[in-house]
CSV table of C-alpha atoms in Angstrom, one decimal:
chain,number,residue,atom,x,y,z
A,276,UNK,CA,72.8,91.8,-20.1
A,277,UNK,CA,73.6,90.9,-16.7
A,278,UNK,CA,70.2,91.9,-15.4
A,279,UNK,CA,68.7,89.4,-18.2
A,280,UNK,CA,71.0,86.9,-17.0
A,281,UNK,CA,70.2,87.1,-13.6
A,282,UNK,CA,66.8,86.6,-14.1
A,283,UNK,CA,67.3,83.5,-16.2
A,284,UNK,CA,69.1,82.0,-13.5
A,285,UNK,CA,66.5,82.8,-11.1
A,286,UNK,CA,63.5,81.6,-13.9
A,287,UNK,CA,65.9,78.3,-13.8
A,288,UNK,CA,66.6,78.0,-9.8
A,289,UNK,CA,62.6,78.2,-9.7
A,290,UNK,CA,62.0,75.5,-12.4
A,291,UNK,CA,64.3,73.0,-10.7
A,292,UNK,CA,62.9,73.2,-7.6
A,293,UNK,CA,60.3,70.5,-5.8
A,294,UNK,CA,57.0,70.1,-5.4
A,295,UNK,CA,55.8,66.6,-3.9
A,296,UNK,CA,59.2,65.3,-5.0
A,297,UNK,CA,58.3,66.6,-8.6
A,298,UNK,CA,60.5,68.9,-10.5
A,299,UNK,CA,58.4,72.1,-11.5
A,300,UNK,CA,59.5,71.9,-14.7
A,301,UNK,CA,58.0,68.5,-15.0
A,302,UNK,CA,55.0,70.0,-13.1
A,303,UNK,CA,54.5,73.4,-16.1
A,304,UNK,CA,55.3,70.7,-19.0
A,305,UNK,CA,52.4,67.9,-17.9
A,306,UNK,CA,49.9,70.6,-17.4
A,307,UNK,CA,50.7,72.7,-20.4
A,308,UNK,CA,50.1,68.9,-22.4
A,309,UNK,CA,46.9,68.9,-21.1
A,310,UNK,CA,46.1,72.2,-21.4
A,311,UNK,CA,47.1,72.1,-25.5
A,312,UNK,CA,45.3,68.6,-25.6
A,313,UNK,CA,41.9,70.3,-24.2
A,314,UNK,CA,41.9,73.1,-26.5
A,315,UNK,CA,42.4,71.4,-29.7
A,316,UNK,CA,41.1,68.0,-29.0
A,317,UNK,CA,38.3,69.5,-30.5
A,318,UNK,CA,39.6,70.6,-33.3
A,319,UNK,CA,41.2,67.5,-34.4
A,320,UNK,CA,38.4,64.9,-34.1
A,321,UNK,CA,36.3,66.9,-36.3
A,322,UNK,CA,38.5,67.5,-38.9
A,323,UNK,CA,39.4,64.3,-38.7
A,324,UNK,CA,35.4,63.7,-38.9
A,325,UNK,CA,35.1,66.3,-41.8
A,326,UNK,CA,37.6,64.2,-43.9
A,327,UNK,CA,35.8,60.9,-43.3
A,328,UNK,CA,32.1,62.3,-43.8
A,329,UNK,CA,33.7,63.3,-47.0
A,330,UNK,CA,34.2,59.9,-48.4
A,331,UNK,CA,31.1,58.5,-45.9
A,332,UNK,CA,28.9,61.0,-48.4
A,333,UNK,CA,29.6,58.9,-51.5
A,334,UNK,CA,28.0,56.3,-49.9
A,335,UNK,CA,24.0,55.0,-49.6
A,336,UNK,CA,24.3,54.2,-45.9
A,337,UNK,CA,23.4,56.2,-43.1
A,338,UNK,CA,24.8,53.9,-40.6
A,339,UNK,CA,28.5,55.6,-41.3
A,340,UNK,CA,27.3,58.8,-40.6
A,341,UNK,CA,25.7,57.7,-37.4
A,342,UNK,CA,29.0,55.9,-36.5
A,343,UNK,CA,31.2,58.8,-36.9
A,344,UNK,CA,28.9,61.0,-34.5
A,345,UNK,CA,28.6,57.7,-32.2
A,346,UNK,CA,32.4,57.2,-31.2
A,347,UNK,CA,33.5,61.3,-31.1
A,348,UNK,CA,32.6,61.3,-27.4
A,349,UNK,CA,35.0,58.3,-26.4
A,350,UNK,CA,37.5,59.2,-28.9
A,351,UNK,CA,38.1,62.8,-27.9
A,352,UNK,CA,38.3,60.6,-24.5
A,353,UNK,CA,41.1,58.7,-26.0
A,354,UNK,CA,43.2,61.6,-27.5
A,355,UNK,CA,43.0,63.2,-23.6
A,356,UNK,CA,43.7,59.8,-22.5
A,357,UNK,CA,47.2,59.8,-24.4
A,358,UNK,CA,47.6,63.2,-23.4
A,359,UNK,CA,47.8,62.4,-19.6
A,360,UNK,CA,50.1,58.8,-20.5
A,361,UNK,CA,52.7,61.3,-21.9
A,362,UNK,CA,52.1,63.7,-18.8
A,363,UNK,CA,53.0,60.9,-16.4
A,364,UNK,CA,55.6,59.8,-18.1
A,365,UNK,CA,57.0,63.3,-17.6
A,366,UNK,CA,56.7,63.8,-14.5
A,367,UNK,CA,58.3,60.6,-13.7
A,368,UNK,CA,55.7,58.3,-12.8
A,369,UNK,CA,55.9,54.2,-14.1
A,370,UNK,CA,53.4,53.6,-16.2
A,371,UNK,CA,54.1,49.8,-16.1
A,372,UNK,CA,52.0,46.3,-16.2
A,373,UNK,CA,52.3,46.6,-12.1
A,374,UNK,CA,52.0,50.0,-11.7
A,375,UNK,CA,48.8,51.7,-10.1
A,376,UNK,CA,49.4,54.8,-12.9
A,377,UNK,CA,49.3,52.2,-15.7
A,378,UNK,CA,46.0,50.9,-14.1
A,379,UNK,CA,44.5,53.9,-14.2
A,380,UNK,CA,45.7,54.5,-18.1
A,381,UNK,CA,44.4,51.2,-19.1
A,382,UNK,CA,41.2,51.4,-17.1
A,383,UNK,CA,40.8,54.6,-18.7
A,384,UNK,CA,41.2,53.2,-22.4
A,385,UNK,CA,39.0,50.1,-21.8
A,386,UNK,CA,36.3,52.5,-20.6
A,387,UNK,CA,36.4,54.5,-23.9
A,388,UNK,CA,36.4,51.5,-25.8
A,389,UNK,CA,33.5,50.1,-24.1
A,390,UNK,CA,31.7,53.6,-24.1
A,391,UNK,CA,32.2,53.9,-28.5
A,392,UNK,CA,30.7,50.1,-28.3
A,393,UNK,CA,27.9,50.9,-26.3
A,394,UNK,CA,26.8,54.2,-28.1
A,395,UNK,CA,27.8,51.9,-31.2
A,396,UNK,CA,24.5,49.5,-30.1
A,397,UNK,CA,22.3,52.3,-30.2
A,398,UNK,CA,23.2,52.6,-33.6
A,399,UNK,CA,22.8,48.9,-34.4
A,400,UNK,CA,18.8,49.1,-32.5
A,401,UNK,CA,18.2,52.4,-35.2
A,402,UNK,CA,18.6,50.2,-37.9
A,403,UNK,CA,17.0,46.8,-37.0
A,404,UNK,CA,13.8,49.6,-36.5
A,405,UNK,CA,14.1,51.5,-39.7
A,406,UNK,CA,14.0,47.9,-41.1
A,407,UNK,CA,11.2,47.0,-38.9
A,408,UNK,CA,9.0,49.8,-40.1
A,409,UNK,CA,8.5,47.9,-43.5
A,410,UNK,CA,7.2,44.3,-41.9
A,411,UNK,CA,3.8,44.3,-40.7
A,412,UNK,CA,4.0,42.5,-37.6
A,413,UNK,CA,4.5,44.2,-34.3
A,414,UNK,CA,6.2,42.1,-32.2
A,415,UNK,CA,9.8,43.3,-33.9
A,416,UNK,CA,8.6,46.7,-32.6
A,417,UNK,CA,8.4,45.6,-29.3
A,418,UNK,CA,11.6,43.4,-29.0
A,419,UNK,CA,13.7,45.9,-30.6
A,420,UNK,CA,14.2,48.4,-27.6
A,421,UNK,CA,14.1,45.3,-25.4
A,422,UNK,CA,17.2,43.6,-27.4
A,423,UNK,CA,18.6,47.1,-27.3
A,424,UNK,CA,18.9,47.5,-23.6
A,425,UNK,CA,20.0,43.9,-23.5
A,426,UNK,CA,23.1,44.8,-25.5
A,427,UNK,CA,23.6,47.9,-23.8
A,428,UNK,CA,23.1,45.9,-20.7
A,429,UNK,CA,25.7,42.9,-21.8
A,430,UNK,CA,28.9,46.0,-22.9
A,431,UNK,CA,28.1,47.2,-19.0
A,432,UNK,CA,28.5,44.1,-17.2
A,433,UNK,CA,31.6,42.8,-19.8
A,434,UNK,CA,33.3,46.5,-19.4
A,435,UNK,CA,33.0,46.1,-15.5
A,436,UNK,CA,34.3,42.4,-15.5
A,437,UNK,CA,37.7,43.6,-18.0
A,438,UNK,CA,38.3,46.7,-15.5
A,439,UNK,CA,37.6,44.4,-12.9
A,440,UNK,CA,40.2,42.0,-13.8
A,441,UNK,CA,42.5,44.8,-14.9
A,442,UNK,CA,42.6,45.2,-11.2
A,443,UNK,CA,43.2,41.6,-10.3
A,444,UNK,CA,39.8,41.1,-9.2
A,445,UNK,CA,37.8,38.3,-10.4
A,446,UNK,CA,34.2,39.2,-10.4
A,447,UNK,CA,33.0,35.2,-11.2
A,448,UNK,CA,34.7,33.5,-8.2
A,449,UNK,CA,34.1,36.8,-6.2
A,450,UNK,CA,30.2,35.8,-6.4
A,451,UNK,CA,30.8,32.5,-6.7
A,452,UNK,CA,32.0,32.7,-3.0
A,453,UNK,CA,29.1,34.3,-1.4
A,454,UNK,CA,27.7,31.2,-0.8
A,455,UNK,CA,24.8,31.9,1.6
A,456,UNK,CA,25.0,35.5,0.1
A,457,UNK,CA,24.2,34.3,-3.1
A,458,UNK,CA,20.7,32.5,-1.7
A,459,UNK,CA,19.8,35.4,-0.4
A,460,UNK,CA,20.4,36.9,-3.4
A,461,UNK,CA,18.7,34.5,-5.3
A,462,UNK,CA,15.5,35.2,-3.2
A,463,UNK,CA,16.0,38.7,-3.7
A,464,UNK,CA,15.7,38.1,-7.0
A,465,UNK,CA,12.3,36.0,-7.6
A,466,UNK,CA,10.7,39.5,-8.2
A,467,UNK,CA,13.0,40.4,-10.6
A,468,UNK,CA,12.8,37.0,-12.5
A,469,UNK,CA,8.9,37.3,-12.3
A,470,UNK,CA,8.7,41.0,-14.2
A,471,UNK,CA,10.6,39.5,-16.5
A,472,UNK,CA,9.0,36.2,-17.6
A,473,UNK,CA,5.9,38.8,-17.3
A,474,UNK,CA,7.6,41.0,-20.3
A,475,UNK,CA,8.2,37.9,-22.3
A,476,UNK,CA,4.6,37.0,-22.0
A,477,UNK,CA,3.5,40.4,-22.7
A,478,UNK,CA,5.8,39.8,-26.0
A,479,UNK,CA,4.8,36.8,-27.0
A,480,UNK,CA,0.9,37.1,-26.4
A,481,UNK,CA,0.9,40.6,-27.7
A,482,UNK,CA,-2.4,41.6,-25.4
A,483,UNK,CA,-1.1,45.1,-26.6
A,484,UNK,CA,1.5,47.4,-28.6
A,485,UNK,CA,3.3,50.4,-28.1
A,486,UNK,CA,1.1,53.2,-29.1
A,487,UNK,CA,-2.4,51.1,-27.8
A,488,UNK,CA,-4.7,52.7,-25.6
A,489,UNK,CA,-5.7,49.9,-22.7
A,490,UNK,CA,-7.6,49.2,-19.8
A,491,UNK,CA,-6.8,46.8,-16.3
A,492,UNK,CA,-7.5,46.8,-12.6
A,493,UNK,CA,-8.9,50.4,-12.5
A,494,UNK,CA,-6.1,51.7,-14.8
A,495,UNK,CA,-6.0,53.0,-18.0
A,496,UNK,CA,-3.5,54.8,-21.0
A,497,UNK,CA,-1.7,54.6,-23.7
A,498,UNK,CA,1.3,52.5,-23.6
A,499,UNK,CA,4.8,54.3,-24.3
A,500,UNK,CA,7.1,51.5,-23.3
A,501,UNK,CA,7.5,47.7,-22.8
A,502,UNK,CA,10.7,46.8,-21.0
A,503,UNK,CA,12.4,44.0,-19.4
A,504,UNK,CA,11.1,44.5,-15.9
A,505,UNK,CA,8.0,47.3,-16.4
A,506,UNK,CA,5.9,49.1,-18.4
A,507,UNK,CA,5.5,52.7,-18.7
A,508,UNK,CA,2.1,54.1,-19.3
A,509,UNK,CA,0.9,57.6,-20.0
A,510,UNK,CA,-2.1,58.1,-18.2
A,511,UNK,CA,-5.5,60.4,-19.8
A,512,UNK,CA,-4.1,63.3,-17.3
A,513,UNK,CA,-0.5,63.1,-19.1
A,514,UNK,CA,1.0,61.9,-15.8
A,515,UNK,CA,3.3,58.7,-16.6
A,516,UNK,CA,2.9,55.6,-14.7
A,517,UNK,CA,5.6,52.6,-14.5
A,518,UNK,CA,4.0,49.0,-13.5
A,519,UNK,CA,5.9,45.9,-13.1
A,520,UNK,CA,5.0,43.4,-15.7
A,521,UNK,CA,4.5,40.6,-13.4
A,522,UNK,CA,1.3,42.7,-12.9
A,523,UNK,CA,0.2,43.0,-16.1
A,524,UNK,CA,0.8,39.9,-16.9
A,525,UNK,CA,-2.1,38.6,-14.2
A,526,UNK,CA,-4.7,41.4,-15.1
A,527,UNK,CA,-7.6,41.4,-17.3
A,528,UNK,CA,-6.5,43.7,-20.2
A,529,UNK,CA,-9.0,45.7,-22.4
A,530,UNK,CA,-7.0,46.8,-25.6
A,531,UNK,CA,-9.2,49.8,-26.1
A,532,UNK,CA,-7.7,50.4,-29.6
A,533,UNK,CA,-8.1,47.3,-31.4
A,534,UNK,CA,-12.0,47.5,-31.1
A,535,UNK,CA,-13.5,48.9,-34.4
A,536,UNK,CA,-16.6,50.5,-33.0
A,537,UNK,CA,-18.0,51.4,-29.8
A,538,UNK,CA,-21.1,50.6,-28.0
A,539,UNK,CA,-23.9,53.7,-27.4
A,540,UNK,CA,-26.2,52.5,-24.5
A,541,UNK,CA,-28.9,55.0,-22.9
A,542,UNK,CA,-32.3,55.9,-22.0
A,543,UNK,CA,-34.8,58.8,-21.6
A,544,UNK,CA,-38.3,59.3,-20.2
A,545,UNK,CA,-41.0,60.8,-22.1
A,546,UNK,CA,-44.0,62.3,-20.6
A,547,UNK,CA,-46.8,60.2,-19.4
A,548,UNK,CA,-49.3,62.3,-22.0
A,549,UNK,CA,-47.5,61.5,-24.9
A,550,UNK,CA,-50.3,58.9,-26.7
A,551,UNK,CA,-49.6,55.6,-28.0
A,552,UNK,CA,-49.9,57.4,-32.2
A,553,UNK,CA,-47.5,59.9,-30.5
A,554,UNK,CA,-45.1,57.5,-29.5
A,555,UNK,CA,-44.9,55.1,-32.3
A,556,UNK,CA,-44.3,57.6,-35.2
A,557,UNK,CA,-40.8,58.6,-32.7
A,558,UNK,CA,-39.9,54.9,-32.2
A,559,UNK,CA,-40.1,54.8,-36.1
A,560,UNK,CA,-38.3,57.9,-36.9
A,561,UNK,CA,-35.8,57.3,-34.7
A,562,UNK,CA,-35.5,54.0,-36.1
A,563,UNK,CA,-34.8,55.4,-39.6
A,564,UNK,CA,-32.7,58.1,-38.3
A,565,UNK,CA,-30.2,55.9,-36.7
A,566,UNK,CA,-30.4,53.0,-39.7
A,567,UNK,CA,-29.4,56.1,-42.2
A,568,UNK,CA,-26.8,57.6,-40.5
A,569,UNK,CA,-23.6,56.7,-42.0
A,570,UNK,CA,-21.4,56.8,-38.9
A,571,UNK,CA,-23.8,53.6,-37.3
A,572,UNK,CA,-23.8,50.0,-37.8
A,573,UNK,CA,-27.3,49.6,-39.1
A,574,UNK,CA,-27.4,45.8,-38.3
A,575,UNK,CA,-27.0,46.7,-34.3
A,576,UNK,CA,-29.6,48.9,-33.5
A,577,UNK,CA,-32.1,48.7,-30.9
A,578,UNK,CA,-35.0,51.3,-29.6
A,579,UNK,CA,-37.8,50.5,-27.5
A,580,UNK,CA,-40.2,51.5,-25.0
A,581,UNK,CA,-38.6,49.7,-22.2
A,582,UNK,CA,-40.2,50.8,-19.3
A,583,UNK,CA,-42.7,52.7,-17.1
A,584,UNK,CA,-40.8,54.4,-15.4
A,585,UNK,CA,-41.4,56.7,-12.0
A,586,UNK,CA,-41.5,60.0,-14.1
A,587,UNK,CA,-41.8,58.8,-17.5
A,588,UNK,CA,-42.0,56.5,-20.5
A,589,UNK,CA,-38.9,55.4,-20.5
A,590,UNK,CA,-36.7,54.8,-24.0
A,591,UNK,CA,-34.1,52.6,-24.6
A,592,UNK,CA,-31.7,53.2,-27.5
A,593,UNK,CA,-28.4,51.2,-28.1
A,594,UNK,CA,-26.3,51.3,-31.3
A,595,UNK,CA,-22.7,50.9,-32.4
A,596,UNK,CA,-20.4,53.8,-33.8
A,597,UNK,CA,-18.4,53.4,-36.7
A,598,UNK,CA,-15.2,54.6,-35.6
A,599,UNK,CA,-13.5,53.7,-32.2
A,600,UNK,CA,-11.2,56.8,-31.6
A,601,UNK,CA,-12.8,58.8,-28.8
A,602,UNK,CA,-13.0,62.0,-30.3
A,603,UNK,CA,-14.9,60.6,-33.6
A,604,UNK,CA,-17.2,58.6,-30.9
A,605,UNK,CA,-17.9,61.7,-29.1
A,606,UNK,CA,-18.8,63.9,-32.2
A,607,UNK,CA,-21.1,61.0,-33.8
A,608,UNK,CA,-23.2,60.9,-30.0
A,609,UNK,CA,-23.6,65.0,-30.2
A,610,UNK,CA,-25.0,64.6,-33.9
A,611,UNK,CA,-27.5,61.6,-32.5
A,612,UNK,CA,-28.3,63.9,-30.0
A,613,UNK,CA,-29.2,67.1,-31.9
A,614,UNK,CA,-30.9,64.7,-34.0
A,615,UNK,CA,-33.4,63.5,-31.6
A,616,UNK,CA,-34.1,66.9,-30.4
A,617,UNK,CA,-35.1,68.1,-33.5
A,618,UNK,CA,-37.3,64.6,-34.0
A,619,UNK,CA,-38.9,65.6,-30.3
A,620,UNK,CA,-39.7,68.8,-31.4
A,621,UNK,CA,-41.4,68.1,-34.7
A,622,UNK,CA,-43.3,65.8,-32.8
A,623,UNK,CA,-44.4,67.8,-30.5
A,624,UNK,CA,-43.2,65.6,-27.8
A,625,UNK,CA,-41.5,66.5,-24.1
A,626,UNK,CA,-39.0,64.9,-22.5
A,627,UNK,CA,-40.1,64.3,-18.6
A,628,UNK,CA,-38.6,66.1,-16.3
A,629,UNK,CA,-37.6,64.8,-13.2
A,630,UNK,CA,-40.5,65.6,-10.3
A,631,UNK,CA,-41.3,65.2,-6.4
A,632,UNK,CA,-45.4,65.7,-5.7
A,633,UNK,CA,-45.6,66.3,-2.0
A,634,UNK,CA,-48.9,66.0,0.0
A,635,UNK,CA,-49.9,68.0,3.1
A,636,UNK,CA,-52.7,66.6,5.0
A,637,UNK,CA,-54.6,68.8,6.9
A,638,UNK,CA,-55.8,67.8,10.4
């Protein structure tokens, strides 16, 4: 008994000791907090979730749902938040109005607030696009992600100006006294300003829509993204490329995808013995092939002789596909091909092959 209470004594000697001016106890009590808070936090935001997804299930919305998985993040935040408040407390810090520990708290609370908020936007942009999905236009789809980058944009800079001020720092008179700073700044800027009256023409004008395949200046893809400064394009190589709108905005854009056929333009040289009998019957047949087949415009379609050429009678056909996506385009001009082979060879007629006579003169 003595032995136990010896050791007691001791256990207590060693708890009331200092470390940093800090009683150990206080030390063993504040981490054990936050210790417990860690390893159920967990546990109690989601049955905390469990019982609200219960009554969020009776409802037709899915925005609830979305909401409830939005904000866990920031308010298992909040819960270790409170857990270090009541460790601070305990080992005998002020958390006061003045304090630099009650900063810290409070900054730490406005920043979850301000992160639940600005999950909660991404949220709000899900829904305005589920609801754009049933207009036809497509400028919603564009200003969509743009308005939700702007909100997500706006909770930043508010979230920084609260902590800021938490802080006793006041961000507007802060820039508002940078006087010659703030020209520069202003300069700095002009590039900024002009990618973004670039995006708003690129909104407004719609030369082309997320999803479009388009040509300018040597470039060419499919656009993935249209945002307030740029715009992201995926390349034919898969490679992504980002271009300031301001750019854009001055080029001569080809909006590949909005054309509803393409153009077939080529020629061919026949051999010089083909006879004139010869050559009208495949100027006729080809004629009839290309007015039958149901993937051409029949109202477009031109073949001629066009030219003597230097190692053949040379052919001109031009004609419009159908269809304008690539791989329909490229099927249709492999069946116009075959095609006219098998028209050559009923005929009996060569295609001329490409030929150098030379000449040796003997002295």
């Amino acid at each position: 008994m003595e032995l136990w209470n010896s050791v007691i004594e001791r256990f207590s000697d060693i708890l009331s000791n200092k470390f940093l001016d800090i009683e150990i106890w206080r030390i063993a009590v504040a981490g054990i907090i936050i210790i417990l808070t860690i390893a159920v936090r967990k546990i109690l935001v989601n049955t905390a979730a469990l019982l609200i997804k219960k009554f969020s299930v009776r409802t037709k919305w899915v925005i609830d749902d979305e909401l409830i998985v939005a904000v866990e993040p920031p308010v298992k935040l909040m819960v270790l938040i409170i857990s270090i408040y009541f460790s601070a407390r305990i080992l005998g810090f002020k958390v006061t109005d003045e304090s630099f520990s009650g900063h810290i708290i409070r900054s730490l609370i406005i920043f979850s607030l301000f992160w639940a908020i600005y999950r909660t936007a991404e949220i709000i942009a899900r829904m305005f696009y589920r609801v754009s999905k049933k207009t036809h236009t497509h400028l919603d789809d564009i200003l969509i992600p743009v308005i939700n980058k702007g909100i997500k944009a706006v909770v930043v800079v508010i979230s920084i100006n609260v902590i800021a001020k938490e802080w006793k720092y006041d961000l507007g008179a802060l820039l508002a006294g940078l006087g010659l700073g703030g020209l520069a700044f202003a300069l700095a800027a002009q590039e900024t300003l002009s990618n973004l009256f670039g995006g708003l023409a690129i909104m407004l004008d719609k030369p082309f829509n997320v999803g479009e395949y388009i040509q300018f200046d040597g470039m060419e893809g499919t656009v993935e993204d249209i945002g307030f400064r740029s715009t992201r394009i995926r390349t034919p190589d898969k490679t992504i490329v980002t271009i300031p709108n301001s750019t854009i905005a001055k080029a001569n854009i080809i909006n590949c995808s909005r054309r509803d056929r393409r153009r077939v333009k080529f020629s061919f040289p026949i051999k010089y013995g083909t006879t004139a009998k010869q050559l009208e019957q495949l100027l006729r047949r080809i004629r009839e092939m290309l007015e039958n087949h149901p993937d051409i415009h029949n109202e477009s379609i031109y073949v001629y002789l066009d030219a003597f050429g230097t190692n053949g009678l040379e052919l001109l056909l031009i004609f419009y596909t159908r269809t304008a996506e690539y791989r329909d385009y490229l099927a249709v001009k492999e069946d116009i091909n075959l095609k006219l082979m098998n028209i050559l060879n009923e005929l009996g007629i060569e295609i001329a092959i490409p030929a150098v006579n030379v000449y040796v003169e003997n002295k």
